[in-house]
Amino acid sequence: MSDGVVSSSALNSPLPRWIFLQLLEHCNLRCHMCYEWGDSGAYREKTSLKKLDLDVIKAIIKECEPVRPYYELFGGEPLMYPHIEEVLFAIQRAGSRVHLPTNGTLLEQMAEMLVATEPDKLWVSLDGPPEINNRQRGEGVFEKAVKGMDKVHALRSKKGSPYPHIGVGLCVTPTNHLHIEDLFFEALDLGKLDCISLELQSYMTQDNHRSYEKVLQQEFGVLTAPLAKGFVANPEQFADMDFRRIAQQIAKLSEHCHRAGIYLNTYPKDPSEENIRKYFSADWFSMSRVKKRCSFPWVSTEINARGDVTSCHAFYDLTLGNVYQSSIGEIWRGEKYVKYRNHLRKKLFPICQACCLFYNEKPPEGAREAVQYVSIGEGQAGHNLVS
């Protein structure tokens, strides 16, 4: 390929192998740190809220069935989507796997449906023991989530099925960073968990956001980036965090998970004291194991609740098409997607470090073949995706 360009026709798959579906923008919580509905969340500015049409979702699933993509459903709160059961069954019938995150407040009433539809993983977002979690998420949220997890666990055990696997995702923030151990070793029954994910709070600086807007204006004709602005934070708000203590708690949890056979995922992958310090000091690119290129535009796509398509999780300001106007395959192979990929072949966006995929080194099964092709089959521009 000349000029470091990868055309979609060069890939083995003409369709995405990893699909994020934002089912709806609605949420029943207002978690303080959330980039959507939190204290500085971008969704607070929306004058109306949208849901993806069920027929559109079914059309995407049917079109992509030949490559059996891996799906992730989210919102808002995905369990508030009125057709969630139909979506899960449709994905199951198409032979694909699906994960979904949830704040846990609706788990108890949805437990029978979730055990019947058998999503691969159910990620429950918790931020610490009850008093810490509820300080960030709302009164009684922890208790509702744990009751729901217990019911799902009991029902799947009665059925004799391992699905859905039950996971807890924790976002490390200034409020909860001293309470990681309290959550997992005191407030939860680790014997009921199959997986755990720890992610440092996503953010970008104001300068990152300004630089991103400039790139969008100059390269793509997009004038503003209001949705990305929901991630803007001043690194000074993290200055008083105890980075050593965070690393110690994660190390202890990692040891336990290794012994107990619990899958542990951390963002960043190397949660050392030094890496955590650099992360929260906005010194991302001197961390160890940091990407120089991102392979996900050749593997994954994301459709938001308004039908807009992009490849950057939660960054919807740059739209590559809309599924109400074109099929996902047409968008995936289209001119805008190619231009977007070509830009990322050369350099990352100024806000990439605020994306969880920036720290994800292993796509799910089914998507890895395409990543390998991008990373080793396309010359210099595809080398050293992760250093």
C-alpha positions as YAML, in Angstrom:
chain: A
units: angstrom
residues:
- id: 1
  name: MET
  ca: [0.00, 0.00, 0.00]
- id: 2
  name: SER
  ca: [1.35, 3.45, -0.87]
- id: 3
  name: ASP
  ca: [1.53, 6.36, 1.58]
- id: 4
  name: GLY
  ca: [0.77, 4.10, 4.53]
- id: 5
  name: VAL
  ca: [-2.89, 3.82, 3.46]
- id: 6
  name: VAL
  ca: [-4.99, 0.82, 4.43]
- id: 7
  name: SER
  ca: [-8.19, 0.42, 2.45]
- id: 8
  name: SER
  ca: [-10.99, -1.54, 4.02]
- id: 9
  name: SER
  ca: [-10.93, -3.93, 1.03]
- id: 10
  name: ALA
  ca: [-7.43, -4.97, 2.08]
- id: 11
  name: LEU
  ca: [-8.75, -6.46, 5.29]
- id: 12
  name: ASN
  ca: [-10.08, -9.98, 5.46]
- id: 13
  name: SER
  ca: [-13.37, -8.78, 6.88]
- id: 14
  name: PRO
  ca: [-15.60, -6.28, 5.06]
- id: 15
  name: LEU
  ca: [-17.53, -5.78, 8.28]
- id: 16
  name: PRO
  ca: [-16.56, -4.80, 11.83]
- id: 17
  name: ARG
  ca: [-15.55, -7.57, 14.23]
- id: 18
  name: TRP
  ca: [-16.31, -5.58, 17.39]
- id: 19
  name: ILE
  ca: [-19.50, -3.49, 17.63]
- id: 20
  name: PHE
  ca: [-20.47, -1.09, 20.40]
- id: 21
  name: LEU
  ca: [-24.16, -0.23, 20.48]
- id: 22
  name: GLN
  ca: [-25.34, 2.70, 22.56]
- id: 23
  name: LEU
  ca: [-28.91, 1.59, 23.02]
- id: 24
  name: LEU
  ca: [-30.09, 4.82, 24.62]
- id: 25
  name: GLU
  ca: [-28.95, 8.06, 26.20]
- id: 26
  name: HIS
  ca: [-31.22, 7.81, 29.24]
- id: 27
  name: CYS
  ca: [-29.84, 6.92, 32.65]
- id: 28
  name: ASN
  ca: [-31.49, 6.67, 36.06]
- id: 29
  name: LEU
  ca: [-28.38, 7.85, 37.96]
- id: 30
  name: ARG
  ca: [-26.23, 10.99, 38.00]
- id: 31
  name: CYS
  ca: [-22.83, 9.64, 39.06]
- id: 32
  name: HIS
  ca: [-20.55, 12.58, 39.82]
- id: 33
  name: MET
  ca: [-17.56, 11.46, 37.67]
- id: 34
  name: CYS
  ca: [-19.58, 10.29, 34.64]
- id: 35
  name: TYR
  ca: [-18.62, 11.90, 31.31]
- id: 36
  name: GLU
  ca: [-22.24, 11.59, 30.16]
- id: 37
  name: TRP
  ca: [-24.42, 12.57, 33.13]
- id: 38
  name: GLY
  ca: [-21.87, 13.58, 35.78]
- id: 39
  name: ASP
  ca: [-21.08, 16.98, 37.24]
- id: 40
  name: SER
  ca: [-19.49, 18.13, 33.97]
- id: 41
  name: GLY
  ca: [-21.14, 15.53, 31.73]
- id: 42
  name: ALA
  ca: [-21.88, 16.44, 28.13]
- id: 43
  name: TYR
  ca: [-25.39, 14.94, 28.20]
- id: 44
  name: ARG
  ca: [-26.61, 17.58, 30.62]
- id: 45
  name: GLU
  ca: [-26.67, 19.95, 27.63]
- id: 46
  name: LYS
  ca: [-28.97, 17.73, 25.53]
- id: 47
  name: THR
  ca: [-32.45, 19.10, 24.92]
- id: 48
  name: SER
  ca: [-33.85, 15.66, 23.97]
- id: 49
  name: LEU
  ca: [-32.76, 12.07, 24.56]
- id: 50
  name: LYS
  ca: [-32.69, 9.31, 21.95]
- id: 51
  name: LYS
  ca: [-32.92, 5.51, 21.69]
- id: 52
  name: LEU
  ca: [-31.69, 3.31, 18.85]
- id: 53
  name: ASP
  ca: [-34.60, 1.89, 16.88]
- id: 54
  name: LEU
  ca: [-35.01, -1.87, 17.41]
- id: 55
  name: ASP
  ca: [-35.40, -2.54, 13.67]
- id: 56
  name: VAL
  ca: [-32.12, -0.73, 13.00]
- id: 57
  name: ILE
  ca: [-30.35, -2.83, 15.64]
- id: 58
  name: LYS
  ca: [-31.76, -6.03, 14.15]
- id: 59
  name: ALA
  ca: [-30.62, -4.94, 10.68]
- id: 60
  name: ILE
  ca: [-27.07, -4.38, 11.98]
- id: 61
  name: ILE
  ca: [-27.04, -7.81, 13.65]
- id: 62
  name: LYS
  ca: [-28.35, -9.51, 10.51]
- id: 63
  name: GLU
  ca: [-25.91, -7.74, 8.18]
- id: 64
  name: CYS
  ca: [-22.92, -8.54, 10.38]
- id: 65
  name: GLU
  ca: [-23.93, -12.12, 11.16]
- id: 66
  name: PRO
  ca: [-21.47, -13.63, 8.60]
- id: 67
  name: VAL
  ca: [-18.47, -12.39, 10.64]
- id: 68
  name: ARG
  ca: [-20.05, -13.08, 14.07]
- id: 69
  name: PRO
  ca: [-18.82, -9.88, 15.69]
- id: 70
  name: TYR
  ca: [-18.41, -9.35, 19.40]
- id: 71
  name: TYR
  ca: [-20.97, -6.87, 20.80]
- id: 72
  name: GLU
  ca: [-20.90, -4.46, 23.72]
- id: 73
  name: LEU
  ca: [-24.13, -2.76, 24.74]
- id: 74
  name: PHE
  ca: [-24.19, 0.40, 26.80]
- id: 75
  name: GLY
  ca: [-26.07, 3.63, 27.41]
- id: 76
  name: GLY
  ca: [-26.99, 5.56, 29.51]
- id: 77
  name: GLU
  ca: [-28.17, 2.52, 31.43]
- id: 78
  name: PRO
  ca: [-28.64, -0.30, 28.90]
- id: 79
  name: LEU
  ca: [-31.12, -2.22, 31.05]
- id: 80
  name: MET
  ca: [-33.51, 0.73, 30.67]
- id: 81
  name: TYR
  ca: [-33.77, 0.01, 26.92]
- id: 82
  name: PRO
  ca: [-37.35, -1.22, 26.41]
- id: 83
  name: HIS
  ca: [-36.32, -3.97, 23.95]
- id: 84
  name: ILE
  ca: [-33.18, -5.20, 25.71]
- id: 85
  name: GLU
  ca: [-34.43, -8.82, 25.81]
- id: 86
  name: GLU
  ca: [-35.10, -8.87, 22.06]
- id: 87
  name: VAL
  ca: [-31.65, -7.43, 21.37]
- id: 88
  name: LEU
  ca: [-29.89, -10.02, 23.52]
- id: 89
  name: PHE
  ca: [-31.81, -12.91, 21.95]
- id: 90
  name: ALA
  ca: [-31.11, -11.56, 18.44]
- id: 91
  name: ILE
  ca: [-27.37, -11.44, 19.15]
- id: 92
  name: GLN
  ca: [-27.50, -14.93, 20.65]
- id: 93
  name: ARG
  ca: [-29.33, -16.33, 17.60]
- id: 94
  name: ALA
  ca: [-26.72, -14.73, 15.31]
- id: 95
  name: GLY
  ca: [-23.99, -16.71, 17.07]
- id: 96
  name: SER
  ca: [-22.23, -13.71, 18.59]
- id: 97
  name: ARG
  ca: [-21.06, -12.95, 22.10]
- id: 98
  name: VAL
  ca: [-22.16, -9.88, 24.02]
- id: 99
  name: HIS
  ca: [-21.10, -7.97, 27.12]
- id: 100
  name: LEU
  ca: [-23.01, -5.19, 28.81]
- id: 101
  name: PRO
  ca: [-22.24, -2.81, 31.65]
- id: 102
  name: THR
  ca: [-24.87, -1.73, 34.15]
- id: 103
  name: ASN
  ca: [-25.13, 0.41, 37.25]
- id: 104
  name: GLY
  ca: [-26.90, -2.56, 38.85]
- id: 105
  name: THR
  ca: [-30.05, -0.80, 40.01]
- id: 106
  name: LEU
  ca: [-32.30, -2.82, 37.68]
- id: 107
  name: LEU
  ca: [-30.51, -6.15, 38.01]
- id: 108
  name: GLU
  ca: [-32.88, -7.73, 40.48]
- id: 109
  name: GLN
  ca: [-35.96, -7.18, 38.31]
- id: 110
  name: MET
  ca: [-34.06, -8.18, 35.14]
- id: 111
  name: ALA
  ca: [-32.29, -11.23, 36.57]
- id: 112
  name: GLU
  ca: [-34.55, -13.92, 35.03]
- id: 113
  name: MET
  ca: [-34.25, -12.32, 31.60]
- id: 114
  name: LEU
  ca: [-30.46, -12.06, 31.82]
- id: 115
  name: VAL
  ca: [-30.05, -15.70, 32.83]
- id: 116
  name: ALA
  ca: [-32.39, -16.72, 29.99]
- id: 117
  name: THR
  ca: [-30.60, -14.68, 27.31]
- id: 118
  name: GLU
  ca: [-27.11, -15.60, 28.61]
- id: 119
  name: PRO
  ca: [-24.93, -12.61, 27.71]
- id: 120
  name: ASP
  ca: [-21.28, -13.58, 28.00]
- id: 121
  name: LYS
  ca: [-20.42, -11.00, 30.66]
- id: 122
  name: LEU
  ca: [-22.37, -8.65, 32.87]
- id: 123
  name: TRP
  ca: [-20.25, -5.78, 34.20]
- id: 124
  name: VAL
  ca: [-21.67, -4.09, 37.30]
- id: 125
  name: SER
  ca: [-20.19, -0.65, 38.00]
- id: 126
  name: LEU
  ca: [-19.30, -0.14, 41.66]
- id: 127
  name: ASP
  ca: [-17.00, 2.51, 43.12]
- id: 128
  name: GLY
  ca: [-16.24, 1.21, 46.60]
- id: 129
  name: PRO
  ca: [-17.96, -0.03, 49.75]
- id: 130
  name: PRO
  ca: [-21.52, 1.22, 50.34]
- id: 131
  name: GLU
  ca: [-20.75, 4.64, 51.82]
- id: 132
  name: ILE
  ca: [-18.19, 5.49, 49.11]
- id: 133
  name: ASN
  ca: [-20.16, 4.05, 46.21]
- id: 134
  name: ASN
  ca: [-23.36, 5.80, 47.25]
- id: 135
  name: ARG
  ca: [-21.52, 9.09, 47.71]
- id: 136
  name: GLN
  ca: [-20.59, 8.99, 44.01]
- id: 137
  name: ARG
  ca: [-23.68, 7.24, 42.61]
- id: 138
  name: GLY
  ca: [-26.63, 7.90, 44.91]
- id: 139
  name: GLU
  ca: [-28.22, 6.62, 48.09]
- id: 140
  name: GLY
  ca: [-28.97, 2.89, 48.15]
- id: 141
  name: VAL
  ca: [-27.31, 2.14, 44.80]
- id: 142
  name: PHE
  ca: [-24.72, -0.25, 46.24]
- id: 143
  name: GLU
  ca: [-27.32, -2.30, 48.07]
- id: 144
  name: LYS
  ca: [-29.55, -2.59, 44.97]
- id: 145
  name: ALA
  ca: [-26.62, -3.67, 42.81]
- id: 146
  name: VAL
  ca: [-25.46, -6.37, 45.22]
- id: 147
  name: LYS
  ca: [-29.00, -7.74, 45.61]
- id: 148
  name: GLY
  ca: [-29.25, -7.93, 41.84]
- id: 149
  name: MET
  ca: [-25.88, -9.66, 41.47]
- id: 150
  name: ASP
  ca: [-26.84, -12.20, 44.13]
- id: 151
  name: LYS
  ca: [-30.09, -12.99, 42.33]
- id: 152
  name: VAL
  ca: [-28.37, -13.44, 38.95]
- id: 153
  name: HIS
  ca: [-25.80, -15.72, 40.59]
- id: 154
  name: ALA
  ca: [-28.49, -17.80, 42.30]
- id: 155
  name: LEU
  ca: [-30.61, -18.17, 39.16]
- id: 156
  name: ARG
  ca: [-27.71, -19.15, 36.91]
- id: 157
  name: SER
  ca: [-26.54, -21.69, 39.52]
- id: 158
  name: LYS
  ca: [-30.04, -23.17, 39.63]
- id: 159
  name: LYS
  ca: [-30.01, -23.37, 35.83]
- id: 160
  name: GLY
  ca: [-26.57, -24.99, 35.84]
- id: 161
  name: SER
  ca: [-25.16, -22.34, 33.53]
- id: 162
  name: PRO
  ca: [-22.03, -20.21, 33.94]
- id: 163
  name: TYR
  ca: [-23.70, -17.33, 32.07]
- id: 164
  name: PRO
  ca: [-23.81, -14.48, 32.40]
- id: 165
  name: HIS
  ca: [-20.37, -14.24, 33.93]
- id: 166
  name: ILE
  ca: [-20.62, -11.63, 36.69]
- id: 167
  name: GLY
  ca: [-18.01, -8.89, 36.82]
- id: 168
  name: VAL
  ca: [-17.46, -5.71, 38.80]
- id: 169
  name: GLY
  ca: [-15.95, -2.65, 37.17]
- id: 170
  name: LEU
  ca: [-14.40, 0.04, 39.35]
- id: 171
  name: CYS
  ca: [-13.34, 3.48, 38.14]
- id: 172
  name: VAL
  ca: [-10.56, 4.80, 40.39]
- id: 173
  name: THR
  ca: [-11.23, 8.42, 41.39]
- id: 174
  name: PRO
  ca: [-10.05, 10.82, 44.12]
- id: 175
  name: THR
  ca: [-13.10, 9.85, 46.18]
- id: 176
  name: ASN
  ca: [-12.61, 6.07, 46.19]
- id: 177
  name: HIS
  ca: [-8.89, 5.47, 45.57]
- id: 178
  name: LEU
  ca: [-8.19, 4.41, 49.18]
- id: 179
  name: HIS
  ca: [-11.10, 1.97, 49.27]
- id: 180
  name: ILE
  ca: [-10.29, -0.61, 46.56]
- id: 181
  name: GLU
  ca: [-9.46, -3.27, 49.14]
- id: 182
  name: ASP
  ca: [-12.52, -2.37, 51.21]
- id: 183
  name: LEU
  ca: [-14.78, -3.03, 48.23]
- id: 184
  name: PHE
  ca: [-13.38, -6.34, 47.11]
- id: 185
  name: PHE
  ca: [-12.24, -7.92, 50.39]
- id: 186
  name: GLU
  ca: [-14.93, -6.67, 52.77]
- id: 187
  name: ALA
  ca: [-18.05, -5.43, 50.96]
- id: 188
  name: LEU
  ca: [-18.30, -8.10, 48.22]
- id: 189
  name: ASP
  ca: [-18.30, -11.89, 48.10]
- id: 190
  name: LEU
  ca: [-15.43, -12.56, 45.68]
- id: 191
  name: GLY
  ca: [-16.62, -16.16, 45.37]
- id: 192
  name: LYS
  ca: [-19.54, -14.88, 43.28]
- id: 193
  name: LEU
  ca: [-17.38, -12.91, 40.83]
- id: 194
  name: ASP
  ca: [-15.93, -14.23, 37.58]
- id: 195
  name: CYS
  ca: [-14.10, -11.09, 36.52]
- id: 196
  name: ILE
  ca: [-12.99, -7.66, 37.73]
- id: 197
  name: SER
  ca: [-12.02, -4.54, 35.80]
- id: 198
  name: LEU
  ca: [-10.15, -1.59, 37.30]
- id: 199
  name: GLU
  ca: [-9.88, 1.60, 35.27]
- id: 200
  name: LEU
  ca: [-8.33, 4.90, 36.25]
- id: 201
  name: GLN
  ca: [-10.73, 7.81, 35.75]
- id: 202
  name: SER
  ca: [-10.74, 8.83, 32.09]
- id: 203
  name: TYR
  ca: [-9.95, 12.47, 31.43]
- id: 204
  name: MET
  ca: [-8.25, 14.94, 29.14]
- id: 205
  name: THR
  ca: [-6.89, 18.40, 29.75]
- id: 206
  name: GLN
  ca: [-8.40, 21.59, 28.40]
- id: 207
  name: ASP
  ca: [-5.40, 21.92, 26.08]
- id: 208
  name: ASN
  ca: [-6.01, 18.37, 24.77]
- id: 209
  name: HIS
  ca: [-9.58, 19.30, 23.97]
- id: 210
  name: ARG
  ca: [-8.61, 22.54, 22.19]
- id: 211
  name: SER
  ca: [-6.03, 20.66, 20.10]
- id: 212
  name: TYR
  ca: [-8.62, 18.03, 19.22]
- id: 213
  name: GLU
  ca: [-11.10, 20.67, 18.08]
- id: 214
  name: LYS
  ca: [-8.38, 22.17, 15.90]
- id: 215
  name: VAL
  ca: [-7.68, 18.80, 14.26]
- id: 216
  name: LEU
  ca: [-11.39, 18.22, 13.65]
- id: 217
  name: GLN
  ca: [-11.72, 21.67, 12.07]
- id: 218
  name: GLN
  ca: [-8.65, 21.42, 9.86]
- id: 219
  name: GLU
  ca: [-8.84, 17.76, 8.82]
- id: 220
  name: PHE
  ca: [-12.53, 16.88, 8.94]
- id: 221
  name: GLY
  ca: [-14.50, 20.13, 8.77]
- id: 222
  name: VAL
  ca: [-16.08, 19.59, 12.21]
- id: 223
  name: LEU
  ca: [-16.25, 22.89, 14.06]
- id: 224
  name: THR
  ca: [-16.72, 21.89, 17.72]
- id: 225
  name: ALA
  ca: [-16.37, 18.86, 20.02]
- id: 226
  name: PRO
  ca: [-18.96, 19.32, 22.79]
- id: 227
  name: LEU
  ca: [-19.23, 15.61, 23.64]
- id: 228
  name: ALA
  ca: [-15.50, 15.16, 24.18]
- id: 229
  name: LYS
  ca: [-15.63, 18.15, 26.51]
- id: 230
  name: GLY
  ca: [-17.37, 15.92, 29.07]
- id: 231
  name: PHE
  ca: [-13.97, 14.31, 29.72]
- id: 232
  name: VAL
  ca: [-12.10, 17.56, 30.46]
- id: 233
  name: ALA
  ca: [-10.57, 17.75, 33.93]
- id: 234
  name: ASN
  ca: [-7.74, 19.64, 35.59]
- id: 235
  name: PRO
  ca: [-4.95, 17.23, 36.66]
- id: 236
  name: GLU
  ca: [-4.62, 19.25, 39.88]
- id: 237
  name: GLN
  ca: [-7.78, 17.56, 41.15]
- id: 238
  name: PHE
  ca: [-5.80, 14.28, 41.32]
- id: 239
  name: ALA
  ca: [-2.71, 15.73, 43.03]
- id: 240
  name: ASP
  ca: [-3.57, 14.60, 46.55]
- id: 241
  name: MET
  ca: [-4.21, 10.96, 45.59]
- id: 242
  name: ASP
  ca: [-1.93, 8.34, 47.18]
- id: 243
  name: PHE
  ca: [-0.49, 6.67, 44.07]
- id: 244
  name: ARG
  ca: [1.58, 4.19, 46.04]
- id: 245
  name: ARG
  ca: [-1.47, 3.03, 47.97]
- id: 246
  name: ILE
  ca: [-3.46, 2.59, 44.77]
- id: 247
  name: ALA
  ca: [-0.70, 0.39, 43.32]
- id: 248
  name: GLN
  ca: [-0.45, -1.64, 46.52]
- id: 249
  name: GLN
  ca: [-4.18, -2.33, 46.60]
- id: 250
  name: ILE
  ca: [-4.24, -3.37, 42.94]
- id: 251
  name: ALA
  ca: [-1.24, -5.67, 43.50]
- id: 252
  name: LYS
  ca: [-2.99, -7.36, 46.43]
- id: 253
  name: LEU
  ca: [-6.18, -7.81, 44.39]
- id: 254
  name: SER
  ca: [-4.17, -9.15, 41.45]
- id: 255
  name: GLU
  ca: [-2.54, -11.79, 43.65]
- id: 256
  name: HIS
  ca: [-5.90, -12.91, 44.99]
- id: 257
  name: CYS
  ca: [-7.47, -13.07, 41.53]
- id: 258
  name: HIS
  ca: [-4.56, -15.15, 40.24]
- id: 259
  name: ARG
  ca: [-4.99, -17.66, 43.06]
- id: 260
  name: ALA
  ca: [-8.80, -17.73, 42.82]
- id: 261
  name: GLY
  ca: [-9.05, -17.93, 39.03]
- id: 262
  name: ILE
  ca: [-10.83, -14.57, 38.71]
- id: 263
  name: TYR
  ca: [-10.05, -12.68, 35.50]
- id: 264
  name: LEU
  ca: [-8.61, -9.23, 36.31]
- id: 265
  name: ASN
  ca: [-8.41, -6.48, 33.73]
- id: 266
  name: THR
  ca: [-6.64, -3.19, 34.49]
- id: 267
  name: TYR
  ca: [-6.39, 0.05, 32.53]
- id: 268
  name: PRO
  ca: [-3.50, 0.79, 32.25]
- id: 269
  name: LYS
  ca: [-2.15, -2.73, 31.88]
- id: 270
  name: ASP
  ca: [0.85, -2.00, 34.11]
- id: 271
  name: PRO
  ca: [-0.67, -0.33, 37.21]
- id: 272
  name: SER
  ca: [2.65, 0.47, 38.87]
- id: 273
  name: GLU
  ca: [2.97, 3.42, 41.23]
- id: 274
  name: GLU
  ca: [5.00, 5.32, 38.62]
- id: 275
  name: ASN
  ca: [2.50, 4.68, 35.83]
- id: 276
  name: ILE
  ca: [-0.43, 5.72, 38.03]
- id: 277
  name: ARG
  ca: [1.42, 8.90, 39.03]
- id: 278
  name: LYS
  ca: [2.15, 9.75, 35.39]
- id: 279
  name: TYR
  ca: [-1.42, 9.00, 34.35]
- id: 280
  name: PHE
  ca: [-2.98, 11.33, 36.89]
- id: 281
  name: SER
  ca: [-0.35, 14.00, 36.14]
- id: 282
  name: ALA
  ca: [-1.29, 14.07, 32.44]
- id: 283
  name: ASP
  ca: [2.11, 12.58, 31.57]
- id: 284
  name: TRP
  ca: [0.51, 9.72, 29.66]
- id: 285
  name: PHE
  ca: [3.08, 9.21, 26.93]
- id: 286
  name: SER
  ca: [5.99, 8.54, 29.28]
- id: 287
  name: MET
  ca: [4.09, 5.61, 30.85]
- id: 288
  name: SER
  ca: [5.21, 2.09, 30.03]
- id: 289
  name: ARG
  ca: [3.29, 0.07, 27.44]
- id: 290
  name: VAL
  ca: [1.71, 3.06, 25.73]
- id: 291
  name: LYS
  ca: [0.34, 2.84, 22.20]
- id: 292
  name: LYS
  ca: [1.98, 4.68, 19.33]
- id: 293
  name: ARG
  ca: [-0.78, 3.60, 16.95]
- id: 294
  name: CYS
  ca: [-4.35, 2.43, 17.45]
- id: 295
  name: SER
  ca: [-5.56, -0.64, 15.57]
- id: 296
  name: PHE
  ca: [-9.20, -0.42, 16.63]
- id: 297
  name: PRO
  ca: [-10.45, 1.66, 13.65]
- id: 298
  name: TRP
  ca: [-9.76, -1.43, 11.53]
- id: 299
  name: VAL
  ca: [-11.58, -3.72, 13.96]
- id: 300
  name: SER
  ca: [-14.35, -1.94, 15.85]
- id: 301
  name: THR
  ca: [-17.18, 0.46, 15.24]
- id: 302
  name: GLU
  ca: [-19.59, 2.26, 17.50]
- id: 303
  name: ILE
  ca: [-23.18, 3.30, 16.84]
- id: 304
  name: ASN
  ca: [-24.66, 5.81, 19.24]
- id: 305
  name: ALA
  ca: [-28.29, 6.23, 20.22]
- id: 306
  name: ARG
  ca: [-28.82, 8.74, 17.41]
- id: 307
  name: GLY
  ca: [-27.51, 6.32, 14.79]
- id: 308
  name: ASP
  ca: [-24.21, 8.14, 14.32]
- id: 309
  name: VAL
  ca: [-21.22, 5.92, 13.66]
- id: 310
  name: THR
  ca: [-17.66, 6.39, 14.84]
- id: 311
  name: SER
  ca: [-14.80, 4.17, 15.94]
- id: 312
  name: CYS
  ca: [-13.73, 6.00, 19.09]
- id: 313
  name: HIS
  ca: [-15.61, 4.90, 22.19]
- id: 314
  name: ALA
  ca: [-17.79, 7.75, 23.50]
- id: 315
  name: PHE
  ca: [-16.19, 10.39, 21.23]
- id: 316
  name: TYR
  ca: [-19.11, 11.10, 18.91]
- id: 317
  name: ASP
  ca: [-18.15, 14.56, 17.68]
- id: 318
  name: LEU
  ca: [-16.57, 13.07, 14.54]
- id: 319
  name: THR
  ca: [-19.31, 11.16, 12.73]
- id: 320
  name: LEU
  ca: [-18.47, 8.72, 9.93]
- id: 321
  name: GLY
  ca: [-22.04, 8.01, 8.86]
- id: 322
  name: ASN
  ca: [-25.51, 7.28, 10.22]
- id: 323
  name: VAL
  ca: [-27.26, 3.89, 10.22]
- id: 324
  name: TYR
  ca: [-30.62, 5.52, 9.56]
- id: 325
  name: GLN
  ca: [-29.23, 6.65, 6.20]
- id: 326
  name: SER
  ca: [-26.78, 3.88, 5.18]
- id: 327
  name: SER
  ca: [-26.05, 0.29, 6.17]
- id: 328
  name: ILE
  ca: [-23.24, -0.37, 8.63]
- id: 329
  name: GLY
  ca: [-21.29, -2.14, 5.88]
- id: 330
  name: GLU
  ca: [-21.53, 0.84, 3.56]
- id: 331
  name: ILE
  ca: [-20.33, 3.16, 6.33]
- id: 332
  name: TRP
  ca: [-17.54, 0.76, 7.39]
- id: 333
  name: ARG
  ca: [-16.19, 0.64, 3.83]
- id: 334
  name: GLY
  ca: [-17.02, 4.25, 3.02]
- id: 335
  name: GLU
  ca: [-14.90, 7.26, 2.16]
- id: 336
  name: LYS
  ca: [-15.21, 8.94, 5.57]
- id: 337
  name: TYR
  ca: [-14.04, 5.82, 7.41]
- id: 338
  name: VAL
  ca: [-11.08, 5.46, 5.07]
- id: 339
  name: LYS
  ca: [-10.07, 9.10, 5.62]
- id: 340
  name: TYR
  ca: [-10.39, 8.63, 9.38]
- id: 341
  name: ARG
  ca: [-8.23, 5.49, 9.31]
- id: 342
  name: ASN
  ca: [-5.64, 7.20, 7.15]
- id: 343
  name: HIS
  ca: [-5.30, 10.00, 9.70]
- id: 344
  name: LEU
  ca: [-4.79, 7.53, 12.53]
- id: 345
  name: ARG
  ca: [-2.20, 5.61, 10.51]
- id: 346
  name: LYS
  ca: [0.00, 8.69, 10.84]
- id: 347
  name: LYS
  ca: [-0.72, 9.90, 14.37]
- id: 348
  name: LEU
  ca: [-3.13, 9.63, 17.26]
- id: 349
  name: PHE
  ca: [-5.72, 12.25, 18.11]
- id: 350
  name: PRO
  ca: [-4.85, 14.67, 20.94]
- id: 351
  name: ILE
  ca: [-7.53, 13.03, 23.11]
- id: 352
  name: CYS
  ca: [-6.74, 9.33, 22.54]
- id: 353
  name: GLN
  ca: [-5.32, 8.97, 26.05]
- id: 354
  name: ALA
  ca: [-8.82, 9.62, 27.44]
- id: 355
  name: CYS
  ca: [-10.22, 6.53, 25.66]
- id: 356
  name: CYS
  ca: [-10.29, 3.15, 27.42]
- id: 357
  name: LEU
  ca: [-9.31, 1.42, 24.16]
- id: 358
  name: PHE
  ca: [-6.01, 3.33, 24.31]
- id: 359
  name: TYR
  ca: [-5.06, 0.98, 27.16]
- id: 360
  name: ASN
  ca: [-6.64, -2.16, 25.69]
- id: 361
  name: GLU
  ca: [-4.00, -4.41, 24.14]
- id: 362
  name: LYS
  ca: [-6.18, -7.43, 23.37]
- id: 363
  name: PRO
  ca: [-9.40, -7.20, 21.39]
- id: 364
  name: PRO
  ca: [-11.93, -9.97, 22.02]
- id: 365
  name: GLU
  ca: [-11.82, -13.25, 20.14]
- id: 366
  name: GLY
  ca: [-12.95, -12.78, 16.55]
- id: 367
  name: ALA
  ca: [-11.43, -9.31, 16.28]
- id: 368
  name: ARG
  ca: [-7.79, -10.30, 16.80]
- id: 369
  name: GLU
  ca: [-7.18, -11.60, 13.29]
- id: 370
  name: ALA
  ca: [-7.84, -8.15, 11.83]
- id: 371
  name: VAL
  ca: [-5.65, -6.47, 14.47]
- id: 372
  name: GLN
  ca: [-2.79, -8.81, 13.63]
- id: 373
  name: TYR
  ca: [-3.16, -7.92, 9.97]
- id: 374
  name: VAL
  ca: [-3.00, -4.21, 10.69]
- id: 375
  name: SER
  ca: [-0.09, -4.50, 13.11]
- id: 376
  name: ILE
  ca: [2.22, -6.78, 11.14]
- id: 377
  name: GLY
  ca: [1.06, -6.76, 7.56]
- id: 378
  name: GLU
  ca: [1.17, -3.13, 6.52]
- id: 379
  name: GLY
  ca: [4.76, -1.92, 6.81]
- id: 380
  name: GLN
  ca: [6.21, 0.74, 9.08]
- id: 381
  name: ALA
  ca: [2.98, 2.57, 9.88]
- id: 382
  name: GLY
  ca: [1.52, -0.58, 11.39]
- id: 383
  name: HIS
  ca: [4.48, -1.55, 13.54]
- id: 384
  name: ASN
  ca: [4.87, -0.88, 17.25]
- id: 385
  name: LEU
  ca: [1.19, -0.43, 18.00]
- id: 386
  name: VAL
  ca: [2.19, -0.98, 21.61]
- id: 387
  name: SER
  ca: [5.60, -0.24, 23.01]
...
